[in-house]
CSV table of C-alpha atoms in Angstrom, one decimal:
chain,number,residue,atom,x,y,z
A,1,MET,CA,113.5,68.9,144.1
A,2,LYS,CA,114.6,65.5,143.1
A,3,LYS,CA,117.1,64.6,140.7
A,4,SER,CA,115.3,62.3,138.8
A,5,THR,CA,112.4,64.6,138.5
A,6,LYS,CA,114.5,67.1,136.9
A,7,ILE,CA,115.9,64.5,134.5
A,8,MET,CA,112.5,63.5,133.5
A,9,LEU,CA,111.6,67.4,133.0
A,10,VAL,CA,114.9,67.6,130.7
A,11,VAL,CA,114.5,64.2,129.0
A,12,THR,CA,110.7,65.4,128.1
A,13,GLY,CA,111.9,68.4,126.5
A,14,ILE,CA,114.5,66.8,124.5
A,15,LEU,CA,112.2,63.9,123.5
A,16,LEU,CA,109.9,66.9,122.1
A,17,ILE,CA,112.7,68.9,120.3
A,18,VAL,CA,113.8,65.5,118.4
A,19,LEU,CA,110.2,64.3,117.3
A,20,GLY,CA,109.6,67.9,116.1
A,21,VAL,CA,112.8,68.0,114.3
A,22,VAL,CA,112.0,64.2,112.9
A,23,CYS,CA,108.8,66.1,111.7
A,24,ILE,CA,110.4,68.9,110.0
A,25,CYS,CA,112.9,66.6,108.5
A,26,ASN,CA,110.4,63.9,107.1
A,27,PRO,CA,107.3,65.8,105.9
A,28,ALA,CA,106.3,63.1,103.6
A,29,GLU,CA,105.3,60.6,106.7
A,30,THR,CA,101.8,59.4,106.7
A,31,LEU,CA,99.4,60.6,109.1
A,32,PHE,CA,98.8,57.2,110.3
A,33,SER,CA,102.5,57.3,111.1
A,34,MET,CA,102.1,60.8,112.8
A,35,ALA,CA,99.2,59.3,114.9
A,36,TRP,CA,101.3,56.8,116.2
A,37,LEU,CA,104.2,59.0,117.0
A,38,ILE,CA,102.0,61.5,118.6
A,39,GLY,CA,100.4,59.0,120.7
A,40,ILE,CA,103.6,57.6,121.8
A,41,LEU,CA,105.1,61.2,122.5
A,42,THR,CA,101.7,62.3,124.0
A,43,LEU,CA,101.4,59.5,126.7
A,44,LEU,CA,105.3,59.5,127.6
A,45,SER,CA,105.0,63.8,128.1
A,46,GLY,CA,101.8,63.3,130.2
A,47,ILE,CA,103.5,60.7,132.3
A,48,SER,CA,106.4,63.0,132.9
A,49,LYS,CA,104.1,66.2,133.5
A,50,LEU,CA,102.1,64.3,135.8
A,51,VAL,CA,105.1,62.6,138.0
A,52,PHE,CA,106.9,66.3,137.9
A,53,GLY,CA,103.4,67.7,139.0
A,54,LEU,CA,103.2,65.2,142.0
A,55,ARG,CA,106.5,65.8,143.0
A,56,THR,CA,106.9,69.6,142.8
A,57,GLN,CA,103.4,70.2,144.3
A,58,ASN,CA,104.7,71.2,147.8
A,59,PHE,CA,106.9,74.1,146.6
A,60,LEU,CA,105.9,75.1,143.0
A,61,PRO,CA,103.0,77.5,142.7
A,62,ASN,CA,100.1,75.8,140.7
A,63,SER,CA,101.3,72.3,140.4
A,64,GLY,CA,97.9,71.2,140.0
A,65,THR,CA,97.8,72.7,136.3
A,66,ARG,CA,100.9,70.4,135.7
A,67,ILE,CA,99.1,67.5,136.9
A,68,LEU,CA,95.8,68.5,135.1
A,69,THR,CA,98.1,68.7,132.2
A,70,GLY,CA,99.6,65.4,132.6
A,71,VAL,CA,96.4,63.6,133.2
A,72,ILE,CA,95.0,65.2,129.9
A,73,ASP,CA,98.0,64.2,128.1
A,74,VAL,CA,98.0,60.5,129.1
A,75,MET,CA,94.4,60.5,128.1
A,76,PHE,CA,95.3,61.8,124.6
A,77,GLY,CA,97.9,59.6,124.4
A,78,ILE,CA,96.0,56.5,125.1
A,79,PHE,CA,93.2,57.7,122.5
A,80,PHE,CA,95.6,58.5,119.8
A,81,LEU,CA,97.2,54.9,120.4
A,82,ALA,CA,93.9,53.1,120.5
A,83,ASN,CA,92.2,55.0,117.7
A,84,SER,CA,95.1,55.7,115.1
A,85,LEU,CA,92.9,55.4,111.9
A,86,PHE,CA,90.3,57.6,113.4
A,87,VAL,CA,93.0,59.9,114.7
A,88,ALA,CA,94.9,59.8,111.0
A,89,ALA,CA,91.6,61.3,109.5
A,90,SER,CA,90.7,63.8,112.0
A,91,LEU,CA,94.3,64.5,112.9
A,92,PRO,CA,94.6,68.4,111.6
A,93,LEU,CA,91.3,69.0,114.1
A,94,ILE,CA,92.7,67.0,117.4
A,95,PHE,CA,96.2,68.7,116.1
A,96,ALA,CA,94.8,72.2,116.5
A,97,ILE,CA,92.8,71.8,119.5
A,98,TRP,CA,95.8,70.2,121.2
A,99,LEU,CA,98.2,73.2,120.2
A,100,ILE,CA,95.9,75.8,121.4
A,101,VAL,CA,95.7,74.3,124.9
A,102,GLU,CA,99.5,73.4,125.3
A,103,GLY,CA,99.8,77.4,124.3
A,104,VAL,CA,97.6,78.6,126.8
A,105,ILE,CA,98.9,76.2,129.6
A,106,LEU,CA,102.3,77.8,128.6
A,107,VAL,CA,101.3,81.4,128.9
A,108,VAL,CA,99.8,80.5,132.5
A,109,GLN,CA,102.7,78.7,133.7
A,110,SER,CA,104.9,81.4,132.4
A,111,PHE,CA,103.3,83.8,135.0
A,112,ASP,CA,104.3,81.4,137.7
A,113,TYR,CA,108.0,81.7,136.8
A,114,LYS,CA,107.4,85.4,136.7
A,115,LYS,CA,106.3,85.1,140.3
A,116,ALA,CA,109.4,83.0,141.3
A,117,GLU,CA,111.5,85.9,139.7
A,118,TYR,CA,112.8,83.8,136.8
A,119,GLN,CA,114.1,86.4,134.2
A,120,GLY,CA,113.5,83.8,131.3
A,121,TRP,CA,109.8,83.9,132.1
A,122,TRP,CA,109.1,85.9,129.0
A,123,GLY,CA,110.6,83.3,126.7
A,124,MET,CA,107.8,80.7,127.9
A,125,LEU,CA,105.4,83.5,127.3
A,126,LEU,CA,106.3,84.1,124.1
A,127,MET,CA,106.6,80.5,123.2
A,128,GLY,CA,103.0,79.7,124.6
A,129,ILE,CA,101.6,82.7,122.2
A,130,VAL,CA,103.6,81.1,119.2
A,131,VAL,CA,101.9,77.5,119.9
A,132,VAL,CA,98.4,79.4,120.4
A,133,VAL,CA,98.9,81.2,117.1
A,134,LEU,CA,100.1,78.0,115.3
A,135,GLY,CA,97.2,75.9,116.6
A,136,PHE,CA,94.8,78.5,115.2
A,137,ILE,CA,96.5,78.7,111.7
A,138,ALA,CA,96.1,74.9,111.9
A,139,MET,CA,92.3,75.1,113.0
A,140,LYS,CA,91.7,77.7,110.0
A,141,ASN,CA,93.3,75.3,107.5
A,142,LEU,CA,92.0,71.8,108.4
A,143,ASP,CA,92.2,70.4,104.8
A,144,MET,CA,96.1,71.4,104.7
A,145,ALA,CA,98.1,68.2,103.4
A,146,GLY,CA,99.9,66.1,105.7
A,147,LYS,CA,103.3,67.7,104.4
A,148,THR,CA,102.3,70.8,105.9
A,149,LEU,CA,100.9,69.6,108.9
A,150,SER,CA,104.0,67.6,109.6
A,151,ILE,CA,106.0,70.5,109.5
A,152,LEU,CA,103.8,72.8,111.5
A,153,PHE,CA,103.7,69.8,114.1
A,154,GLY,CA,107.2,69.8,114.1
A,155,CYS,CA,107.9,73.5,114.8
A,156,ALA,CA,105.2,73.5,117.3
A,157,VAL,CA,106.5,70.5,119.3
A,158,THR,CA,110.3,71.8,118.9
A,159,LEU,CA,108.9,75.1,120.6
A,160,LEU,CA,107.1,73.1,123.5
A,161,GLY,CA,110.5,70.9,124.1
A,162,VAL,CA,112.5,74.4,124.0
A,163,ALA,CA,110.0,75.5,126.8
A,164,TYR,CA,110.6,72.3,128.8
A,165,LEU,CA,114.1,73.1,128.9
A,166,VAL,CA,113.6,76.8,129.7
A,167,ALA,CA,111.5,75.4,132.6
A,168,PHE,CA,114.5,73.5,133.7
A,169,PHE,CA,116.5,76.1,133.8
A,170,GLY,CA,114.1,78.1,135.8
A,171,ILE,CA,113.7,75.5,138.4
A,172,ASN,CA,117.2,75.3,138.9
A,173,LYS,CA,117.3,79.2,139.6
A,174,PHE,CA,114.6,79.2,141.9
A,175,GLN,CA,116.2,76.1,143.8
A,176,LYS,CA,119.2,78.0,144.4
A,177,LYS,CA,117.3,81.1,145.4
A,178,VAL,CA,115.6,79.3,148.0
A,179,LYS,CA,119.1,77.3,149.0
A,180,GLN,CA,120.5,81.1,149.5
A,181,ALA,CA,117.5,82.1,151.8
A,182,LYS,CA,117.8,79.1,153.7
A,183,GLU,CA,121.3,79.9,154.4
A,184,ALA,CA,121.0,83.5,155.3
A,185,PHE,CA,118.2,82.5,157.5
A,186,HIS,CA,120.4,79.9,159.3
A,187,GLU,CA,123.5,82.6,159.7
A,188,ALA,CA,121.0,85.2,161.1
A,189,ILE,CA,119.7,82.6,163.6
A,190,GLU,CA,123.3,81.5,164.6
A,191,GLU,CA,124.3,85.4,164.9
A,192,TYR,CA,121.4,86.0,167.2
A,193,ARG,CA,122.4,83.0,169.3
A,194,ASN,CA,125.7,84.4,169.6
């Protein structure tokens, strides 16, 4: 995998964590400001996922899922930015749906990492389940105040950012295994020739 793709994955994870912490520390922010923040972050996250999925589709399983989630995030990001007043009014419902979808995708992707023999796959699975649960909590309490929503959003987005960083380390480990397998194969070929 190209170094720039790895950097984008780490940057996306860090941006998600930073946004999550900002929301937790400043729960009094208005829903309108959250709609803009969510729109910008979702758009950037979608672009990052899309580029990552396109660049890794030849050697990582289920890259189509990553590409699809990237396209969905880009569409959500554009929608949030273009309709911020509507989004501010309906943010609790949109947020709950987004969390559930992202959590389910994390759960599915965790099994890809399990197939690649990454031992930290269960961490992604656990984070995905927690994000889905937070999504259902938000769905059940659509009348919650902006302050509570901001804290809930901050926790969930922070978990998503951590999941991106876990994915980065999983990819690095997977690449090392592939490199070791290639080296062992080349050594076996050389021994056979001699």
